[in-house]
PDB file of C-alpha atoms in Angstrom:
ATOM      1  CA  UNK A 390      -5.849  -3.725   2.663  1.00 93.00           C
ATOM      2  CA  UNK A 391      -4.106  -0.720   3.253  1.00 96.00           C
ATOM      3  CA  UNK A 392      -0.808  -0.506   1.661  1.00 97.00           C
ATOM      4  CA  UNK A 393       1.549   2.419   2.119  1.00 98.00           C
ATOM      5  CA  UNK A 394       4.693   3.459  -0.795  1.00 98.00           C
ATOM      6  CA  UNK A 395       7.348   5.528  -0.390  1.00 98.00           C
ATOM      7  CA  UNK A 396       8.951   7.717  -2.942  1.00 98.00           C
ATOM      8  CA  UNK A 397      11.496  10.084  -3.524  1.00 96.00           C
ATOM      9  CA  UNK A 398      15.031  10.974  -4.604  1.00 96.00           C
ATOM     10  CA  UNK A 399      17.308   8.466  -3.043  1.00 95.00           C
ATOM     11  CA  UNK A 400      20.424  11.409  -2.857  1.00 97.00           C
ATOM     12  CA  UNK A 401      19.781  14.615  -1.329  1.00 98.00           C
ATOM     13  CA  UNK A 402      22.807  16.997  -0.867  1.00 97.00           C
ATOM     14  CA  UNK A 403      24.346  18.590   2.586  1.00 97.00           C
ATOM     15  CA  UNK A 404      22.444  21.819   3.208  1.00 97.00           C
ATOM     16  CA  UNK A 405      19.521  20.875   0.873  1.00 98.00           C
ATOM     17  CA  UNK A 406      15.663  19.400   1.631  1.00 98.00           C
ATOM     18  CA  UNK A 407      14.850  16.108   1.896  1.00 98.00           C
ATOM     19  CA  UNK A 408      11.101  15.488   0.314  1.00 98.00           C
ATOM     20  CA  UNK A 409       9.676  11.683   0.614  1.00 98.00           C
ATOM     21  CA  UNK A 410       5.878  10.664  -0.171  1.00 98.00           C
ATOM     22  CA  UNK A 411       3.904   8.028   0.931  1.00 98.00           C
ATOM     23  CA  UNK A 412       1.037   6.899  -1.222  1.00 98.00           C
ATOM     24  CA  UNK A 413      -1.593   5.057   0.679  1.00 97.00           C
ATOM     25  CA  UNK A 414      -3.767   2.263  -1.418  1.00 97.00           C
ATOM     26  CA  UNK A 415      -6.460   0.261  -0.413  1.00 96.00           C
ATOM     27  CA  UNK A 416      -8.053   2.569   2.515  1.00 95.00           C
ATOM     28  CA  UNK A 417      -8.363   6.500   2.865  1.00 94.00           C
ATOM     29  CA  UNK A 418      -6.269   8.623   4.653  1.00 95.00           C
ATOM     30  CA  UNK A 419      -9.043  10.359   5.993  1.00 91.00           C
ATOM     31  CA  UNK A 420      -9.698   7.386   8.362  1.00 91.00           C
ATOM     32  CA  UNK A 421      -9.544   7.693  12.078  1.00 89.00           C
ATOM     33  CA  UNK A 422      -5.482   7.222  11.812  1.00 92.00           C
ATOM     34  CA  UNK A 423      -2.171   9.193  12.413  1.00 96.00           C
ATOM     35  CA  UNK A 424       0.157   9.029   9.638  1.00 98.00           C
ATOM     36  CA  UNK A 425       3.506   8.743  10.621  1.00 98.00           C
ATOM     37  CA  UNK A 426       6.987   9.275   9.217  1.00 98.00           C
ATOM     38  CA  UNK A 427      10.217   6.833  11.055  1.00 98.00           C
ATOM     39  CA  UNK A 428      13.744   6.615   9.846  1.00 98.00           C
ATOM     40  CA  UNK A 429      16.589   4.096  10.635  1.00 98.00           C
ATOM     41  CA  UNK A 430      20.249   5.132   9.940  1.00 98.00           C
ATOM     42  CA  UNK A 431      22.395   2.739   8.981  1.00 97.00           C
ATOM     43  CA  UNK A 432      23.046   0.104  11.698  1.00 96.00           C
ATOM     44  CA  UNK A 433      20.828   1.808  14.353  1.00 97.00           C
ATOM     45  CA  UNK A 434      17.144   2.045  15.915  1.00 97.00           C
ATOM     46  CA  UNK A 435      13.766   2.994  15.045  1.00 98.00           C
ATOM     47  CA  UNK A 436      13.430   7.284  15.458  1.00 98.00           C
ATOM     48  CA  UNK A 437       9.806   8.550  14.990  1.00 98.00           C
ATOM     49  CA  UNK A 438      10.158  11.905  12.746  1.00 98.00           C
ATOM     50  CA  UNK A 439       6.771  13.096  13.277  1.00 97.00           C
ATOM     51  CA  UNK A 440       3.182  12.543  12.044  1.00 97.00           C
ATOM     52  CA  UNK A 441      -0.277  13.807  10.580  1.00 97.00           C
ATOM     53  CA  UNK A 442      -3.947  13.447  11.047  1.00 94.00           C
ATOM     54  CA  UNK A 443      -5.802  13.730   7.945  1.00 92.00           C
ATOM     55  CA  UNK A 444      -7.339  17.271   9.439  1.00 92.00           C
ATOM     56  CA  UNK A 445      -4.050  18.523   8.939  1.00 93.00           C
ATOM     57  CA  UNK A 446      -2.929  18.030  12.535  1.00 95.00           C
ATOM     58  CA  UNK A 447       0.757  17.362  13.213  1.00 96.00           C
ATOM     59  CA  UNK A 448       3.368  16.154  15.604  1.00 95.00           C
ATOM     60  CA  UNK A 449       6.727  16.659  15.646  1.00 96.00           C
ATOM     61  CA  UNK A 450       9.931  14.709  17.174  1.00 95.00           C
ATOM     62  CA  UNK A 451      11.442  17.524  19.302  1.00 93.00           C
ATOM     63  CA  UNK A 452      14.941  16.866  18.452  1.00 95.00           C
ATOM     64  CA  UNK A 453      13.672  17.459  14.597  1.00 97.00           C
ATOM     65  CA  UNK A 454      10.699  19.807  15.058  1.00 95.00           C
ATOM     66  CA  UNK A 455      12.820  22.952  13.444  1.00 97.00           C
ATOM     67  CA  UNK A 456      13.481  21.070  10.387  1.00 98.00           C
ATOM     68  CA  UNK A 457      10.448  18.905   9.746  1.00 98.00           C
ATOM     69  CA  UNK A 458       7.390  19.573   8.120  1.00 98.00           C
ATOM     70  CA  UNK A 459       4.815  17.192   7.446  1.00 98.00           C
ATOM     71  CA  UNK A 460       1.624  17.549   5.064  1.00 97.00           C
ATOM     72  CA  UNK A 461      -1.274  16.012   3.523  1.00 97.00           C
ATOM     73  CA  UNK A 462      -2.836  15.654   0.140  1.00 96.00           C
ATOM     74  CA  UNK A 463      -6.296  14.098   0.756  1.00 95.00           C
ATOM     75  CA  UNK A 464      -7.056  14.256  -2.867  1.00 95.00           C
ATOM     76  CA  UNK A 465      -4.170  12.366  -3.729  1.00 96.00           C
ATOM     77  CA  UNK A 466      -4.501  10.343  -0.751  1.00 96.00           C
ATOM     78  CA  UNK A 467      -1.057  10.602   0.075  1.00 97.00           C
ATOM     79  CA  UNK A 468       1.286  12.501   2.552  1.00 98.00           C
ATOM     80  CA  UNK A 469       4.467  13.744   2.662  1.00 98.00           C
ATOM     81  CA  UNK A 470       7.266  14.792   4.728  1.00 98.00           C
ATOM     82  CA  UNK A 471       9.832  17.877   3.967  1.00 98.00           C
ATOM     83  CA  UNK A 472      13.285  17.682   6.229  1.00 98.00           C
ATOM     84  CA  UNK A 473      15.634  20.913   5.569  1.00 98.00           C
ATOM     85  CA  UNK A 474      19.457  21.521   6.113  1.00 98.00           C
ATOM     86  CA  UNK A 475      20.287  17.539   6.094  1.00 98.00           C
ATOM     87  CA  UNK A 476      23.240  16.435   6.571  1.00 98.00           C
ATOM     88  CA  UNK A 477      25.117  13.223   6.995  1.00 97.00           C
ATOM     89  CA  UNK A 478      23.508  12.287  10.133  1.00 98.00           C
ATOM     90  CA  UNK A 479      20.258  12.037   7.947  1.00 98.00           C
ATOM     91  CA  UNK A 480      20.938   9.155   5.888  1.00 98.00           C
ATOM     92  CA  UNK A 481      18.816   6.583   7.089  1.00 98.00           C
ATOM     93  CA  UNK A 482      15.936   4.643   5.558  1.00 98.00           C
ATOM     94  CA  UNK A 483      12.538   6.311   5.663  1.00 98.00           C
ATOM     95  CA  UNK A 484       9.677   4.662   6.475  1.00 98.00           C
ATOM     96  CA  UNK A 485       6.133   5.744   6.207  1.00 98.00           C
ATOM     97  CA  UNK A 486       3.299   4.051   9.275  1.00 98.00           C
ATOM     98  CA  UNK A 487      -0.095   4.405   9.703  1.00 98.00           C
ATOM     99  CA  UNK A 488      -0.868   4.612  13.201  1.00 96.00           C
ATOM    100  CA  UNK A 489      -3.563   3.816  16.095  1.00 93.00           C
ATOM    101  CA  UNK A 490      -4.293   5.899  19.238  1.00 89.00           C
ATOM    102  CA  UNK A 491      -7.109   4.536  21.310  1.00 87.00           C
ATOM    103  CA  UNK A 492      -8.283   4.396  25.080  1.00 86.00           C
ATOM    104  CA  UNK A 493      -8.611   0.978  26.983  1.00 79.00           C
ATOM    105  CA  UNK A 494     -10.264   0.321  30.347  1.00 80.00           C
ATOM    106  CA  UNK A 495      -7.167   1.357  32.094  1.00 81.00           C
ATOM    107  CA  UNK A 496      -4.429   2.194  29.813  1.00 87.00           C
ATOM    108  CA  UNK A 497      -4.441   3.985  26.114  1.00 89.00           C
ATOM    109  CA  UNK A 498      -2.584   2.267  23.915  1.00 90.00           C
ATOM    110  CA  UNK A 499      -0.706   3.719  20.221  1.00 94.00           C
ATOM    111  CA  UNK A 500       0.804   0.943  17.434  1.00 96.00           C
ATOM    112  CA  UNK A 501       1.698   1.164  13.898  1.00 97.00           C
ATOM    113  CA  UNK A 502      -0.197  -1.608  12.354  1.00 96.00           C
ATOM    114  CA  UNK A 503       0.875  -0.521   8.271  1.00 98.00           C
ATOM    115  CA  UNK A 504       4.210   0.100   7.279  1.00 98.00           C
ATOM    116  CA  UNK A 505       5.804   0.642   3.911  1.00 98.00           C
ATOM    117  CA  UNK A 506       8.349  -0.895   2.729  1.00 98.00           C
ATOM    118  CA  UNK A 507      11.005   1.849   3.331  1.00 98.00           C
ATOM    119  CA  UNK A 508      13.265   4.223   1.266  1.00 98.00           C
ATOM    120  CA  UNK A 509      16.720   4.754   1.662  1.00 98.00           C
ATOM    121  CA  UNK A 510      17.688   8.185   1.382  1.00 98.00           C
ATOM    122  CA  UNK A 511      21.479   9.458   1.185  1.00 98.00           C
ATOM    123  CA  UNK A 512      23.009  12.882   2.115  1.00 98.00           C
ATOM    124  CA  UNK A 513      26.108  13.233   0.029  1.00 96.00           C
ATOM    125  CA  UNK A 514      27.544  15.725  -2.644  1.00 95.00           C
TER     126      UNK A 514
ATOM    127  CA  UNK B 838      10.020  13.515  27.172  1.00 53.00           C
ATOM    128  CA  UNK B 839       9.527  10.130  27.736  1.00 65.00           C
ATOM    129  CA  UNK B 840      12.123   7.517  26.788  1.00 91.00           C
ATOM    130  CA  UNK B 841      11.788   3.374  26.633  1.00 96.00           C
ATOM    131  CA  UNK B 842      14.803   1.274  27.163  1.00 97.00           C
ATOM    132  CA  UNK B 843      15.555  -2.026  26.321  1.00 98.00           C
ATOM    133  CA  UNK B 844      18.399  -4.526  26.606  1.00 97.00           C
ATOM    134  CA  UNK B 845      20.607  -4.475  23.614  1.00 96.00           C
ATOM    135  CA  UNK B 846      20.651  -8.230  23.191  1.00 98.00           C
ATOM    136  CA  UNK B 847      19.533 -10.838  24.627  1.00 98.00           C
ATOM    137  CA  UNK B 848      19.919 -14.745  23.201  1.00 97.00           C
ATOM    138  CA  UNK B 849      17.792 -17.939  23.676  1.00 97.00           C
ATOM    139  CA  UNK B 850      18.002 -21.766  22.993  1.00 97.00           C
ATOM    140  CA  UNK B 851      16.078 -23.088  20.296  1.00 97.00           C
ATOM    141  CA  UNK B 852      12.756 -24.124  21.805  1.00 97.00           C
ATOM    142  CA  UNK B 853      13.066 -22.326  24.725  1.00 97.00           C
ATOM    143  CA  UNK B 854      11.363 -19.593  26.028  1.00 98.00           C
ATOM    144  CA  UNK B 855      12.350 -15.904  26.566  1.00 98.00           C
ATOM    145  CA  UNK B 856      11.664 -12.789  27.168  1.00 98.00           C
ATOM    146  CA  UNK B 857      12.017  -9.075  26.027  1.00 98.00           C
ATOM    147  CA  UNK B 858      11.821  -6.172  28.628  1.00 98.00           C
ATOM    148  CA  UNK B 859      10.797  -2.446  27.720  1.00 98.00           C
ATOM    149  CA  UNK B 860      11.229   0.409  30.644  1.00 97.00           C
ATOM    150  CA  UNK B 861       9.452   3.738  30.882  1.00 95.00           C
ATOM    151  CA  UNK B 862       7.352   5.898  32.595  1.00 93.00           C
ATOM    152  CA  UNK B 863       4.941   6.195  29.601  1.00 92.00           C
ATOM    153  CA  UNK B 864       4.122   2.490  30.369  1.00 94.00           C
ATOM    154  CA  UNK B 865       2.620   3.751  33.328  1.00 93.00           C
ATOM    155  CA  UNK B 866      -0.432   5.283  30.894  1.00 91.00           C
ATOM    156  CA  UNK B 867       0.352   3.238  27.845  1.00 93.00           C
ATOM    157  CA  UNK B 868       0.423  -0.428  26.702  1.00 94.00           C
ATOM    158  CA  UNK B 869       3.763  -0.964  24.404  1.00 95.00           C
ATOM    159  CA  UNK B 870       3.382  -1.914  21.221  1.00 97.00           C
ATOM    160  CA  UNK B 871       6.069  -4.532  19.976  1.00 98.00           C
ATOM    161  CA  UNK B 872       7.500  -4.708  15.957  1.00 98.00           C
ATOM    162  CA  UNK B 873       9.815  -7.349  14.982  1.00 98.00           C
ATOM    163  CA  UNK B 874      12.268  -6.089  12.041  1.00 98.00           C
ATOM    164  CA  UNK B 875      14.445  -8.166  10.295  1.00 98.00           C
ATOM    165  CA  UNK B 876      17.665  -7.127   8.350  1.00 97.00           C
ATOM    166  CA  UNK B 877      16.505  -5.287   5.077  1.00 96.00           C
ATOM    167  CA  UNK B 878      13.146  -5.433   6.222  1.00 98.00           C
ATOM    168  CA  UNK B 879      10.327  -3.383   7.561  1.00 98.00           C
ATOM    169  CA  UNK B 880       9.484  -3.292  11.155  1.00 98.00           C
ATOM    170  CA  UNK B 881       6.466  -5.763  11.345  1.00 98.00           C
ATOM    171  CA  UNK B 882       4.069  -5.266  13.950  1.00 98.00           C
ATOM    172  CA  UNK B 883       3.502  -8.387  16.417  1.00 98.00           C
ATOM    173  CA  UNK B 884       2.089  -7.503  19.662  1.00 98.00           C
ATOM    174  CA  UNK B 885      -0.380  -4.538  20.634  1.00 96.00           C
ATOM    175  CA  UNK B 886      -2.481  -3.168  23.181  1.00 92.00           C
ATOM    176  CA  UNK B 887      -3.171  -5.481  26.653  1.00 90.00           C
ATOM    177  CA  UNK B 888      -2.189  -8.651  24.328  1.00 95.00           C
ATOM    178  CA  UNK B 889      -3.155  -8.495  20.829  1.00 95.00           C
ATOM    179  CA  UNK B 890      -1.504 -10.349  18.113  1.00 97.00           C
ATOM    180  CA  UNK B 891      -2.292  -8.997  14.192  1.00 96.00           C
ATOM    181  CA  UNK B 892      -3.291 -11.364  12.024  1.00 96.00           C
ATOM    182  CA  UNK B 893      -0.374 -13.825  10.834  1.00 96.00           C
ATOM    183  CA  UNK B 894       1.373 -14.007  14.254  1.00 98.00           C
ATOM    184  CA  UNK B 895       2.054 -16.662  15.616  1.00 97.00           C
ATOM    185  CA  UNK B 896       0.912 -17.349  19.016  1.00 96.00           C
ATOM    186  CA  UNK B 897       4.147 -18.240  20.617  1.00 97.00           C
ATOM    187  CA  UNK B 898       4.451 -14.363  20.907  1.00 98.00           C
ATOM    188  CA  UNK B 899       2.790 -12.487  23.797  1.00 98.00           C
ATOM    189  CA  UNK B 900       2.807  -9.353  25.839  1.00 97.00           C
ATOM    190  CA  UNK B 901       2.112  -8.283  29.468  1.00 96.00           C
ATOM    191  CA  UNK B 902       2.914  -5.191  31.694  1.00 94.00           C
ATOM    192  CA  UNK B 903       3.386  -4.119  34.931  1.00 94.00           C
ATOM    193  CA  UNK B 904       4.126  -1.072  36.310  1.00 93.00           C
ATOM    194  CA  UNK B 905       6.457   0.787  34.046  1.00 95.00           C
ATOM    195  CA  UNK B 906       7.574  -2.265  32.218  1.00 97.00           C
ATOM    196  CA  UNK B 907       6.060  -4.187  29.249  1.00 97.00           C
ATOM    197  CA  UNK B 908       7.609  -7.341  28.259  1.00 98.00           C
ATOM    198  CA  UNK B 909       7.099  -9.421  25.006  1.00 98.00           C
ATOM    199  CA  UNK B 910       7.468 -12.905  25.714  1.00 98.00           C
ATOM    200  CA  UNK B 911       8.468 -15.715  22.889  1.00 98.00           C
ATOM    201  CA  UNK B 912       7.786 -19.738  24.307  1.00 98.00           C
ATOM    202  CA  UNK B 913       9.257 -22.299  22.245  1.00 97.00           C
ATOM    203  CA  UNK B 914      11.584 -19.650  20.483  1.00 97.00           C
ATOM    204  CA  UNK B 915      12.276 -20.465  16.512  1.00 97.00           C
ATOM    205  CA  UNK B 916      15.115 -19.897  14.567  1.00 97.00           C
ATOM    206  CA  UNK B 917      12.793 -17.525  12.294  1.00 97.00           C
ATOM    207  CA  UNK B 918      12.336 -15.500  15.155  1.00 98.00           C
ATOM    208  CA  UNK B 919      15.861 -14.074  15.007  1.00 98.00           C
ATOM    209  CA  UNK B 920      15.504 -11.070  14.313  1.00 98.00           C
ATOM    210  CA  UNK B 921      15.345  -7.014  15.950  1.00 98.00           C
ATOM    211  CA  UNK B 922      12.672  -5.926  18.364  1.00 98.00           C
ATOM    212  CA  UNK B 923      11.593  -2.491  18.786  1.00 98.00           C
ATOM    213  CA  UNK B 924       8.731  -1.675  21.841  1.00 98.00           C
ATOM    214  CA  UNK B 925       6.665   1.504  21.313  1.00 96.00           C
ATOM    215  CA  UNK B 926       4.068   3.885  22.614  1.00 95.00           C
ATOM    216  CA  UNK B 927       3.343   7.883  22.947  1.00 93.00           C
ATOM    217  CA  UNK B 928       4.769   9.919  25.343  1.00 89.00           C
ATOM    218  CA  UNK B 929       2.481  10.093  28.447  1.00 76.00           C
ATOM    219  CA  UNK B 930       4.249  13.064  29.991  1.00 73.00           C
ATOM    220  CA  UNK B 931       1.842  15.895  28.355  1.00 73.00           C
ATOM    221  CA  UNK B 932       3.121  15.154  24.722  1.00 79.00           C
ATOM    222  CA  UNK B 933       1.406  13.555  22.076  1.00 85.00           C
ATOM    223  CA  UNK B 934       4.741  12.432  20.987  1.00 92.00           C
ATOM    224  CA  UNK B 935       6.011   8.794  19.873  1.00 94.00           C
ATOM    225  CA  UNK B 936       8.590   7.194  21.352  1.00 95.00           C
ATOM    226  CA  UNK B 937      10.386   4.129  20.250  1.00 97.00           C
ATOM    227  CA  UNK B 938      13.248   1.754  22.733  1.00 97.00           C
ATOM    228  CA  UNK B 939      16.415   1.270  21.494  1.00 97.00           C
ATOM    229  CA  UNK B 940      16.094  -2.208  20.326  1.00 98.00           C
ATOM    230  CA  UNK B 941      16.548  -5.543  21.415  1.00 98.00           C
ATOM    231  CA  UNK B 942      18.374  -7.827  19.086  1.00 98.00           C
ATOM    232  CA  UNK B 943      17.413 -11.695  19.639  1.00 98.00           C
ATOM    233  CA  UNK B 944      20.005 -14.604  18.979  1.00 98.00           C
ATOM    234  CA  UNK B 945      18.326 -17.887  18.835  1.00 97.00           C
ATOM    235  CA  UNK B 946      20.837 -20.243  19.287  1.00 94.00           C
TER     236      UNK B 946
END
């Protein structure tokens, strides 16, 4: 059973770079899945940050694209997030998740079936 | 880019049926997936595809879709169903982005 575990600093200074890693266990990051980062500011909803395929292809949320880099390390079976020029508005719980995209008879479908437990990142001096 | 719209809050009496809806243009091409999130916990997938439940999700949860609206129905709501519910899909406007609805807070009375 695939499990995901986020890790990284819990405190980042304003204007600095937030760096997180998601370790994949119980399965291969080279499977046919997209691997996503999702965040949730305190008291607010879920926000998709971006995703990566094992080939290195990425998609990013347009509102964050200029500050986000997602990379994959197949040798370590993990993927990472870097978010630059952070402000207090980037304070959130950050989740990694496994995504599936497929085509049905008349519809496509997309879902995230495995999530990490989340890690809290606070941006503060 | 596409957006998904949910009612902020819905309530249901214990044992009754409740429907949580999600609207968006992407739902004309994509089935919505639905997630349950309890305080301090990660989201959990409860419905995906046309009407599929992951292992361990009770059969009182079901999904449906019509036009640009997807619905999550809980038939016989239990106290433990009180949670935030989010819908999700890819953006269908030519962009491969992922979108979430704003979430619905379900209160079981």
